[in-house]
Short mmCIF file of C-alpha atoms in Angstrom, two decimals:
data_model
loop_
_atom_site.label_atom_id
_atom_site.label_comp_id
_atom_site.label_asym_id
_atom_site.label_seq_id
_atom_site.Cartn_x
_atom_site.Cartn_y
_atom_site.Cartn_z
CA MET G 1 87.97 60.16 163.75
CA ALA G 2 84.67 59.66 165.56
CA ARG G 3 81.58 61.11 163.94
CA ALA G 4 78.95 62.75 166.13
CA PHE G 5 76.05 60.72 164.82
CA ASP G 6 77.95 57.46 165.48
CA ILE G 7 78.50 58.34 169.13
CA SER G 8 74.90 59.42 169.56
CA ARG G 9 73.61 56.18 168.09
CA ARG G 10 75.96 54.15 170.26
CA ASP G 11 74.81 55.96 173.41
CA PHE G 12 71.20 55.43 172.39
CA LEU G 13 71.71 51.70 172.03
CA LYS G 14 73.53 51.42 175.34
CA HIS G 15 70.89 53.26 177.36
CA SER G 16 67.64 52.25 175.68
CA GLY G 17 67.68 48.48 176.23
CA LEU G 18 65.03 48.39 178.98
CA ALA G 19 62.58 50.40 176.94
CA ILE G 20 62.27 47.79 174.22
CA ALA G 21 63.69 44.66 175.84
CA GLY G 22 60.39 42.81 175.72
CA LEU G 23 59.50 43.80 172.19
CA GLY G 24 61.41 41.13 170.31
CA LEU G 25 61.66 38.28 172.77
CA ALA G 26 58.03 37.26 172.91
CA GLY G 27 57.84 37.29 169.13
CA CYS G 28 61.07 35.31 168.93
CA ALA G 29 59.72 32.69 171.25
CA SER G 30 56.61 32.27 169.13
CA ARG G 31 58.64 32.01 165.91
CA ALA G 32 60.88 29.37 167.43
CA GLY G 33 58.35 26.59 167.15
CA GLY G 34 55.25 28.37 168.46
CA LYS G 35 55.37 26.61 171.83
CA GLN G 36 53.24 27.69 174.77
CA ASN G 37 56.12 27.48 177.25
CA TYR G 38 58.01 30.73 176.84
CA LYS G 39 61.67 30.36 175.96
CA PRO G 40 63.74 33.28 174.68
CA LEU G 41 65.58 32.84 171.42
CA ASN G 42 69.32 32.30 171.80
CA ILE G 43 71.77 32.96 168.96
CA ILE G 44 74.98 31.02 168.41
CA HIS G 45 77.33 31.95 165.60
CA ILE G 46 80.14 29.52 164.75
CA LEU G 47 82.89 31.10 162.65
CA ILE G 48 85.64 28.91 161.21
CA ASP G 49 88.92 30.46 160.08
CA ASP G 50 89.93 29.90 156.43
CA LEU G 51 87.45 27.09 155.79
CA GLY G 52 87.03 26.75 152.04
CA TYR G 53 83.69 26.32 150.28
CA ALA G 54 84.42 22.74 149.23
CA ASP G 55 86.17 21.54 152.41
CA LEU G 56 83.04 19.89 153.85
CA GLY G 57 81.22 16.72 152.94
CA CYS G 58 77.91 18.58 152.75
CA TYR G 59 79.46 20.82 150.07
CA GLY G 60 80.70 17.91 148.00
CA ASN G 61 84.05 16.98 149.55
CA GLU G 62 84.66 13.22 149.35
CA PHE G 63 87.98 13.18 151.20
CA CYS G 64 87.55 15.22 154.39
CA GLU G 65 85.16 13.59 156.85
CA THR G 66 82.88 16.10 158.55
CA PRO G 67 79.94 14.12 159.96
CA ASN G 68 78.92 16.67 162.59
CA ILE G 69 78.76 19.67 160.26
CA ASP G 70 77.11 17.54 157.59
CA ARG G 71 74.43 16.61 160.13
CA LEU G 72 74.01 20.27 161.02
CA ALA G 73 73.44 21.07 157.33
CA SER G 74 70.82 18.31 157.13
CA GLN G 75 68.96 19.81 160.10
CA GLY G 76 68.45 23.24 158.57
CA LEU G 77 69.05 25.48 155.57
CA LYS G 78 72.26 25.34 153.49
CA PHE G 79 73.23 28.32 151.33
CA THR G 80 75.17 27.48 148.18
CA SER G 81 75.79 31.19 147.41
CA GLY G 82 76.84 32.26 150.88
CA TYR G 83 79.62 34.84 150.97
CA SER G 84 82.05 36.43 153.34
CA ALA G 85 82.42 40.20 153.19
CA SER G 86 86.14 39.84 152.45
CA ALA G 87 88.77 37.44 151.16
CA ILE G 88 90.91 38.05 154.23
CA CYS G 89 90.37 37.75 157.96
CA SER G 90 90.21 41.07 159.84
CA PRO G 91 87.93 43.01 157.47
CA ALA G 92 85.64 39.99 157.18
CA ARG G 93 85.23 39.88 160.97
CA ALA G 94 84.80 43.62 161.35
CA SER G 95 82.15 43.61 158.61
CA PHE G 96 80.27 40.75 160.26
CA MET G 97 80.30 42.59 163.59
CA THR G 98 79.12 45.94 162.17
CA GLY G 99 77.02 45.12 159.11
CA LYS G 100 79.27 47.34 157.00
CA THR G 101 81.53 46.42 154.08
CA PRO G 102 85.30 46.80 154.38
CA ALA G 103 85.01 49.64 151.85
CA ARG G 104 82.70 51.62 154.13
CA LEU G 105 84.72 50.77 157.24
CA ASN G 106 88.05 51.66 155.60
CA PHE G 107 89.24 48.37 157.09
CA GLU G 108 90.43 46.18 154.21
CA PHE G 109 93.49 44.22 155.36
CA VAL G 110 94.58 42.18 158.39
CA THR G 111 95.59 44.02 161.54
CA LYS G 112 99.17 44.46 162.67
CA ASP G 113 100.81 45.04 166.06
CA GLU G 114 98.85 47.48 168.19
CA ASP G 115 101.72 50.01 168.39
CA MET G 116 101.98 50.32 164.60
CA HIS G 117 100.62 53.43 162.89
CA PHE G 118 100.52 54.21 159.19
CA ASP G 119 99.71 57.20 157.02
CA TRP G 120 99.90 58.35 153.40
CA ASN G 121 103.46 59.63 153.76
CA ASP G 122 106.62 59.15 151.69
CA GLU G 123 107.93 56.51 154.07
CA TRP G 124 104.80 54.42 153.52
CA ARG G 125 104.77 54.96 149.77
CA LYS G 126 108.42 54.07 149.32
CA GLN G 127 107.70 50.62 150.73
CA TRP G 128 105.75 50.04 147.53
CA ALA G 129 108.27 51.51 145.09
CA ASP G 130 108.58 48.22 143.18
CA TRP G 131 104.83 47.96 142.68
CA LYS G 132 102.58 49.82 140.27
CA LEU G 133 100.31 51.03 143.06
CA THR G 134 100.53 52.06 146.69
CA PRO G 135 97.70 50.57 148.76
CA PRO G 136 96.02 52.48 151.59
CA PRO G 137 97.81 52.44 154.96
CA PHE G 138 96.83 49.51 157.17
CA THR G 139 93.97 50.02 159.59
CA ILE G 140 94.94 48.65 163.00
CA ASN G 141 91.75 48.85 165.06
CA MET G 142 88.03 48.73 164.42
CA PRO G 143 86.84 52.07 165.86
CA LEU G 144 84.99 51.93 169.17
CA GLU G 145 82.34 54.17 167.64
CA GLU G 146 81.18 51.26 165.47
CA VAL G 147 78.11 49.59 166.97
CA THR G 148 78.52 45.83 167.02
CA ILE G 149 76.09 42.91 167.11
CA PRO G 150 76.39 42.39 170.89
CA GLU G 151 75.90 46.11 171.54
CA ARG G 152 72.73 46.14 169.48
CA LEU G 153 71.35 42.97 171.08
CA LYS G 154 71.64 44.53 174.55
CA ALA G 155 68.48 46.40 173.61
CA ALA G 156 66.64 43.06 173.82
CA GLY G 157 68.32 41.98 177.05
CA TYR G 158 70.93 39.70 175.52
CA VAL G 159 74.09 38.62 177.34
CA SER G 160 76.93 38.14 174.85
CA GLY G 161 79.99 35.91 175.02
CA ILE G 162 82.94 35.12 172.76
CA THR G 163 85.51 32.35 172.74
CA GLY G 164 88.59 32.44 170.55
CA LYS G 165 89.73 34.74 167.79
CA TRP G 166 88.89 38.46 167.62
CA HIS G 167 91.37 39.92 165.09
CA CYS G 168 89.55 43.24 164.71
CA ALA G 169 92.29 45.11 166.59
CA GLY G 170 96.06 45.31 166.86
CA HIS G 171 97.88 42.31 168.28
CA HIS G 172 98.41 42.74 172.02
CA GLY G 173 101.05 40.73 173.88
CA GLY G 174 101.60 38.40 170.93
CA TYR G 175 100.08 37.41 167.62
CA ASN G 176 96.30 37.81 167.72
CA GLY G 177 96.30 38.68 171.41
CA TRP G 178 93.21 40.65 172.40
CA SER G 179 93.63 44.40 172.67
CA ASN G 180 92.91 45.90 176.08
CA THR G 181 91.37 48.95 174.45
CA TYR G 182 89.82 47.67 171.19
CA GLY G 183 89.10 44.05 172.05
CA PRO G 184 85.73 42.30 172.18
CA LEU G 185 85.16 43.25 175.83
CA GLN G 186 85.37 46.89 174.75
CA GLN G 187 83.02 46.26 171.80
CA GLY G 188 79.94 44.98 173.59
CA PHE G 189 80.73 41.45 174.75
CA ASP G 190 79.92 40.81 178.40
CA TRP G 191 82.19 37.79 178.69
CA GLY G 192 85.02 36.30 176.70
CA THR G 193 88.15 34.21 176.69
CA GLU G 194 90.88 34.56 174.08
CA THR G 195 92.04 30.95 174.33
CA ARG G 196 93.40 29.38 171.17
CA GLY G 197 92.06 26.02 172.23
CA SER G 198 93.98 23.03 170.89
CA HIS G 199 95.14 24.82 167.73
CA PRO G 200 98.87 24.50 166.89
CA TYR G 201 99.23 28.24 167.57
CA ARG G 202 99.65 27.25 171.19
CA TYR G 203 102.20 24.47 170.63
CA LYS G 204 105.53 24.96 172.31
CA LYS G 205 108.63 24.45 170.18
CA SER G 206 109.33 21.18 171.96
CA GLU G 207 105.82 19.94 171.05
CA LYS G 208 105.88 20.63 167.33
CA GLY G 209 105.81 17.53 165.17
CA LYS G 210 105.19 15.21 168.12
CA PHE G 211 102.11 13.06 168.64
CA GLY G 212 100.19 12.66 171.85
CA ASP G 213 98.89 9.47 173.41
CA TYR G 214 95.50 9.44 171.72
CA LYS G 215 93.66 6.28 170.78
CA GLU G 216 91.61 6.01 167.60
CA GLY G 217 88.63 8.35 167.84
CA GLU G 218 90.21 10.47 170.60
CA PHE G 219 91.15 14.13 170.23
CA PRO G 220 92.86 16.64 172.53
CA GLU G 221 90.52 18.68 174.70
CA ASP G 222 89.75 22.02 173.13
CA GLU G 223 89.51 24.78 175.71
CA LEU G 224 87.85 27.13 173.22
CA THR G 225 84.95 24.70 172.82
CA GLN G 226 84.76 23.87 176.53
CA LYS G 227 84.59 27.56 177.48
CA ALA G 228 81.79 28.08 174.95
CA ILE G 229 79.88 25.20 176.54
CA GLN G 230 80.49 26.69 179.98
CA PHE G 231 79.01 30.01 178.83
CA MET G 232 75.91 28.23 177.51
CA LYS G 233 75.40 26.37 180.76
CA GLU G 234 75.72 29.52 182.84
CA ASN G 235 73.32 31.46 180.60
CA LYS G 236 70.91 28.73 179.51
CA ASP G 237 67.91 30.67 180.80
CA GLY G 238 68.82 33.22 178.12
CA PRO G 239 68.64 35.13 176.06
CA PHE G 240 72.28 34.95 174.99
CA PHE G 241 74.41 35.58 171.92
CA LEU G 242 77.46 33.32 171.70
CA PHE G 243 80.22 33.87 169.16
CA VAL G 244 82.35 30.71 168.82
CA SER G 245 85.33 31.98 166.84
CA HIS G 246 87.74 29.17 165.97
CA TYR G 247 91.41 29.37 165.03
CA TYR G 248 90.87 26.16 163.06
CA VAL G 249 91.49 25.62 160.14
CA HIS G 250 94.02 28.43 159.69
CA ASP G 251 97.62 27.32 159.28
CA PRO G 252 99.99 26.30 160.81
CA LEU G 253 98.64 22.82 160.31
CA GLY G 254 99.26 20.11 162.86
CA THR G 255 97.80 17.20 164.76
CA LYS G 256 98.56 15.37 168.00
CA CYS G 257 96.61 12.35 166.75
CA GLU G 258 98.86 9.93 164.92
CA TRP G 259 95.87 7.68 164.23
CA LEU G 260 94.12 10.50 162.40
CA LEU G 261 97.05 11.31 160.15
CA LYS G 262 97.53 7.65 159.29
CA LYS G 263 93.81 7.41 158.52
CA TYR G 264 94.04 10.07 155.81
CA GLN G 265 97.34 8.79 154.45
CA ALA G 266 95.70 5.40 153.98
CA LYS G 267 92.55 6.97 152.54
CA ALA G 268 94.49 8.93 149.93
CA GLU G 269 96.35 5.77 148.90
CA ARG G 270 93.13 3.77 148.78
CA MET G 271 91.43 6.42 146.61
CA GLY G 272 94.47 6.75 144.34
CA LEU G 273 94.90 10.43 145.20
CA ASP G 274 98.33 11.97 144.74
CA TYR G 275 97.89 14.50 147.52
CA SER G 276 100.71 16.44 149.14
CA ASP G 277 101.57 15.89 152.79
CA LYS G 278 100.06 19.30 153.56
CA ARG G 279 96.75 18.44 151.95
CA ILE G 280 96.54 15.14 153.83
CA LEU G 281 97.36 16.91 157.09
CA TYR G 282 94.77 19.55 156.24
CA ALA G 283 92.07 16.89 155.91
CA ALA G 284 92.97 15.69 159.41
CA PHE G 285 92.81 19.30 160.55
CA VAL G 286 89.32 19.72 159.10
CA GLU G 287 88.05 16.56 160.80
CA THR G 288 89.48 17.79 164.11
CA MET G 289 87.56 21.03 163.74
CA ASP G 290 84.42 19.07 162.90
CA TYR G 291 84.83 17.03 166.10
CA TYR G 292 84.85 20.19 168.24
CA VAL G 293 81.81 21.57 166.43
CA GLY G 294 80.14 18.25 167.19
CA GLN G 295 80.93 18.64 170.89
CA LEU G 296 79.27 22.05 170.87
CA LEU G 297 76.19 20.73 169.06
CA GLU G 298 75.93 17.87 171.55
CA ALA G 299 76.09 20.35 174.44
CA ILE G 300 73.32 22.46 172.89
CA ASP G 301 71.14 19.36 172.78
CA GLY G 302 72.19 18.31 176.28
CA GLN G 303 71.23 21.66 177.78
CA GLY G 304 67.81 21.54 176.12
CA LEU G 305 68.63 24.61 174.02
CA THR G 306 68.18 23.22 170.51
CA ASP G 307 64.57 24.25 169.94
CA ASN G 308 65.06 27.86 170.99
CA THR G 309 68.47 28.49 169.42
CA LEU G 310 69.17 30.10 166.06
CA LEU G 311 72.53 28.64 165.00
CA VAL G 312 74.57 30.00 162.10
CA PHE G 313 77.75 28.41 160.74
CA THR G 314 80.10 30.31 158.40
CA SER G 315 83.75 30.85 157.47
CA ASP G 316 85.59 34.18 157.48
CA ASN G 317 86.96 33.77 153.94
CA GLY G 318 87.87 31.18 151.35
CA GLY G 319 90.46 28.45 151.67
CA HIS G 320 94.24 28.64 151.61
CA PRO G 321 95.71 28.41 148.08
CA VAL G 322 98.11 25.58 148.88
CA HIS G 323 96.15 22.99 150.85
CA ALA G 324 92.41 23.80 150.93
CA PHE G 325 89.88 22.15 148.60
CA ASN G 326 88.88 25.23 146.59
CA ALA G 327 87.88 23.51 143.34
CA PRO G 328 85.60 23.86 141.46
CA LEU G 329 85.88 27.49 142.50
CA ARG G 330 88.59 29.68 141.05
CA GLY G 331 90.96 31.51 143.35
CA SER G 332 91.50 31.33 147.09
CA LYS G 333 91.74 33.54 150.14
CA TRP G 334 93.43 36.85 149.29
CA ASN G 335 91.53 37.47 146.02
CA LEU G 336 87.97 38.13 144.92
CA TYR G 337 87.35 35.16 142.68
CA GLU G 338 84.72 32.85 144.13
CA GLY G 339 87.33 30.73 145.91
CA GLY G 340 88.25 33.72 148.05
CA ILE G 341 84.80 34.85 149.14
CA ARG G 342 82.20 32.07 148.65
CA VAL G 343 82.10 30.06 151.88
CA PRO G 344 80.09 27.40 153.73
CA PHE G 345 77.01 29.12 155.15
CA MET G 346 74.19 27.32 156.97
CA VAL G 347 71.38 28.13 159.38
CA ARG G 348 69.51 25.88 161.82
CA TRP G 349 66.41 27.29 163.50
CA PRO G 350 64.05 24.52 164.62
CA GLY G 351 60.44 25.28 163.84
CA VAL G 352 61.50 27.80 161.19
CA THR G 353 64.07 26.21 158.89
CA LYS G 354 62.90 23.02 157.25
CA PRO G 355 65.49 20.23 157.63
CA GLY G 356 67.54 19.45 154.54
CA THR G 357 66.63 22.57 152.57
CA VAL G 358 69.02 24.30 150.18
CA THR G 359 68.93 27.73 148.58
CA ASP G 360 71.08 29.48 145.97
CA VAL G 361 69.96 32.97 147.06
CA PRO G 362 73.14 35.07 147.45
CA VAL G 363 73.70 36.21 151.05
CA VAL G 364 76.73 37.73 152.74
CA SER G 365 78.07 37.95 156.27
CA THR G 366 77.21 41.65 156.50
CA ASP G 367 73.56 40.55 156.44
CA LEU G 368 73.78 38.87 159.82
CA LEU G 369 73.70 41.96 162.03
CA GLN G 370 70.41 43.02 160.43
CA THR G 371 69.13 39.45 160.62
CA TYR G 372 69.92 39.02 164.30
CA CYS G 373 68.27 42.33 165.09
CA ASP G 374 65.24 41.37 162.99
CA VAL G 375 64.60 38.06 164.73
CA THR G 376 65.05 39.59 168.20
CA GLY G 377 62.86 42.63 167.54
CA VAL G 378 65.67 45.15 167.90
CA LYS G 379 65.15 48.30 165.87
CA VAL G 380 68.28 49.09 163.88
CA ALA G 381 69.41 52.67 164.38
CA GLY G 382 71.50 54.16 161.57
CA GLU G 383 70.20 51.63 159.06
CA SER G 384 71.07 53.82 156.07
CA GLU G 385 74.76 53.46 156.95
CA LEU G 386 74.64 49.66 156.92
CA ASP G 387 75.30 47.45 153.91
CA GLY G 388 73.55 44.27 154.99
CA GLN G 389 69.92 43.28 154.74
CA SER G 390 67.99 40.88 156.94
CA ILE G 391 67.85 37.42 155.40
CA ARG G 392 65.06 36.27 157.71
CA ALA G 393 62.63 36.06 154.78
CA VAL G 394 64.92 33.54 153.06
CA ILE G 395 65.51 31.63 156.30
CA GLU G 396 61.75 31.27 156.66
CA ASN G 397 61.17 30.60 152.96
CA PRO G 398 64.18 29.58 150.83
CA LYS G 399 62.22 30.48 147.69
CA SER G 400 61.63 34.05 148.85
CA LYS G 401 62.28 36.74 146.24
CA LYS G 402 62.82 39.50 148.78
CA LEU G 403 66.57 39.74 148.16
CA ASP G 404 66.35 39.49 144.37
CA GLY G 405 68.08 42.23 142.43
CA ARG G 406 70.30 43.62 145.16
CA ALA G 407 74.03 44.13 144.59
CA LEU G 408 76.81 42.74 146.80
CA TYR G 409 80.19 44.48 146.96
CA TRP G 410 83.78 43.52 147.83
CA HIS G 411 86.84 45.74 148.10
CA PHE G 412 90.47 44.63 148.42
CA PRO G 413 92.80 47.52 147.44
CA TYR G 414 95.98 45.59 148.34
CA TYR G 415 98.60 43.23 147.06
CA HIS G 416 99.14 40.08 149.03
CA TRP G 417 102.82 39.36 149.17
CA ARG G 418 102.99 36.12 151.14
CA GLY G 419 106.38 35.14 149.81
CA ASP G 420 106.47 31.99 147.70
CA TYR G 421 102.70 31.87 147.36
CA PHE G 422 103.06 34.33 144.51
CA GLU G 423 104.86 31.78 142.36
CA ILE G 424 103.34 28.46 143.43
CA PRO G 425 101.66 26.74 140.48
CA ALA G 426 98.00 26.38 141.35
CA LYS G 427 97.68 22.60 141.33
CA ILE G 428 94.77 22.95 143.72
CA GLY G 429 91.61 24.52 142.37
CA ILE G 430 91.50 26.64 139.24
CA ASN G 431 93.87 29.55 139.50
CA ASP G 432 95.33 30.73 136.18
CA GLY G 433 98.48 28.79 137.00
CA TYR G 434 99.72 31.31 139.58
CA ILE G 435 98.63 32.83 142.84
CA SER G 436 100.01 36.19 141.70
CA GLN G 437 96.52 37.29 140.66
CA THR G 438 96.14 38.75 144.15
CA LYS G 439 96.43 42.40 143.19
CA PRO G 440 94.31 45.45 144.16
CA GLN G 441 90.76 44.71 143.06
CA SER G 442 87.08 45.25 143.82
CA ALA G 443 84.04 43.22 142.81
CA ILE G 444 80.27 43.35 142.51
CA ARG G 445 77.66 40.61 142.15
CA GLN G 446 74.13 41.38 141.04
CA GLY G 447 71.86 38.52 140.06
CA ASP G 448 73.87 35.88 138.22
CA TYR G 449 76.53 38.33 137.02
CA LYS G 450 79.75 39.18 138.79
CA LEU G 451 82.34 41.75 137.75
CA ILE G 452 85.89 42.14 139.09
CA TYR G 453 87.71 45.44 138.60
CA PHE G 454 91.53 45.51 138.69
CA TYR G 455 93.17 48.78 139.73
CA GLU G 456 96.58 48.33 138.11
CA ASP G 457 95.23 48.65 134.56
CA GLY G 458 91.50 49.39 134.96
CA ASN G 459 90.56 46.11 133.29
CA VAL G 460 87.46 44.19 134.25
CA GLU G 461 86.32 40.56 134.09
CA LEU G 462 82.66 39.59 133.85
CA TYR G 463 81.20 36.17 134.67
CA ASN G 464 77.78 34.55 134.67
CA LEU G 465 78.01 32.47 137.85
CA ALA G 466 74.87 30.47 137.08
CA LYS G 467 76.53 29.07 133.95
CA ASP G 468 80.20 29.44 134.87
CA LEU G 469 80.80 28.82 138.57
CA SER G 470 84.53 28.34 137.96
CA GLU G 471 84.84 31.80 136.34
CA GLN G 472 86.57 30.55 133.21
CA ASN G 473 84.64 32.46 130.54
CA ASP G 474 85.21 36.21 130.75
CA LEU G 475 82.19 37.90 129.15
CA SER G 476 83.42 41.50 129.37
CA LYS G 477 84.15 41.72 125.65
CA ALA G 478 81.04 39.79 124.58
CA MET G 479 78.75 41.80 126.90
CA PRO G 480 80.28 45.30 127.05
CA GLU G 481 77.04 46.98 128.11
CA LYS G 482 76.56 44.66 131.09
CA ALA G 483 80.23 45.09 132.03
CA ALA G 484 79.92 48.89 131.85
CA GLU G 485 76.70 48.82 133.89
CA LEU G 486 78.22 46.80 136.73
CA LYS G 487 81.51 48.72 136.66
CA ASP G 488 79.65 52.03 137.00
CA LYS G 489 77.54 50.62 139.83
CA LEU G 490 80.63 49.31 141.64
CA LEU G 491 82.63 52.52 141.31
CA GLY G 492 79.57 54.56 142.26
CA TYR G 493 79.17 52.57 145.45
CA LEU G 494 82.85 52.96 146.35
CA GLU G 495 82.59 56.72 145.82
CA LYS G 496 79.42 56.88 147.91
CA VAL G 497 80.99 55.18 150.93
CA VAL G 498 84.28 57.12 150.53
CA ALA G 499 86.27 53.94 150.00
CA ARG G 500 90.03 54.15 150.14
CA LEU G 501 91.64 53.40 146.78
CA PRO G 502 95.21 52.48 145.83
CA ARG G 503 97.29 55.28 144.37
CA ARG G 504 99.61 55.13 141.39
CA ASN G 505 103.27 55.26 142.32
CA PRO G 506 105.34 58.23 141.11
CA TRP G 507 108.56 56.20 141.14
#
């Protein structure tokens, strides 16, 4: 249900753009290199789907070849403690767009078909009769009352565009089809195309498993990337906000490039790696994604936009449990161990970020709304209802202490029942032997310590991430006071934001 203060704030943002449009842009131009020739600051956000923390060369991967993203990392600031707001797609994207956690949004699982509706009734609860807990009913659409990044940036005269995946609303006309009522064009974007690019989602049945006629070094054209480049060209005088939202590297895996698959088959044999066919295909998939990111970066340079563009690269959650390179992190997408929520996270802002810098300051995708408003001079209405914090101070100075001491929160009150994944031995990464650890849970990180709370039995696990990145040494018994402190802080936050919790089954 819409709240009066949300609607008022939304109306304010929509109708007050001209009053403050010049406030942030001049300052942004001076921060972007301090040049005399005025150029407004553009913002490009590249979001990859299901890209794991260790899938890239710049994050230590020695098998997948990602030269373009590695070069991007070398040109700016790389975060080694960068997080997504969720371990699963839809809530992560909604949180990024609104600056609110899934707990506050009451949006904690992936969306379903747009005509589906759920409630706390007996029919819903009986679906979970074989489980200890009943999770909250699925949220289908991000409410229109939520004020998104593009809606806020209108106050500084920004034109906003999106290519690719939305997934913050019910599927319309097919899996992940944009909603006509809750899609990105109804949530502040001025332009968008829902193309799936060259991703296997668009393969016809007759095309699956068949290679195209591509020579070594050639890839299929990716419409998603080409449309993003088109938007940049048409709006190069700026300012613009461009959200490049890939379907890569989400499964189903596939490639039309026989040369690329053979390359990784030979590489695995040469390195003596006993990788599964899926993992080898995944490496080819990752390189394909990197190629398209490289095309976008080349176009930014070609249009003369590099020096006045803030570019951020992230993933929506951790890697898939079967084929992604999650080690040395524990877990994967669908749970709140580091493998599910710690993701590649890098920022390039010429004249501000020093090339080749690295920081271990924890940041999270909910911070980006506040950050984008900060660097464009947009005053954030309703700030007390947001969970993020501008990370501009860290972007400008990786040794900044401004974010020290704050707590980060995650909330996943669901089981994930993806069939056989529950019983697959975790040969990839560190995973307790089974993927079945994906049960209703919430987590908090403050400083070096992270606590995970499990709803089935009320147990907690406590880790010192500075000493135990792989989360192998549970300190909850050795440090009961620290565990109690973080548990109380976590549960207090969930109560404050009226988070939805799983309920114990009566059956």
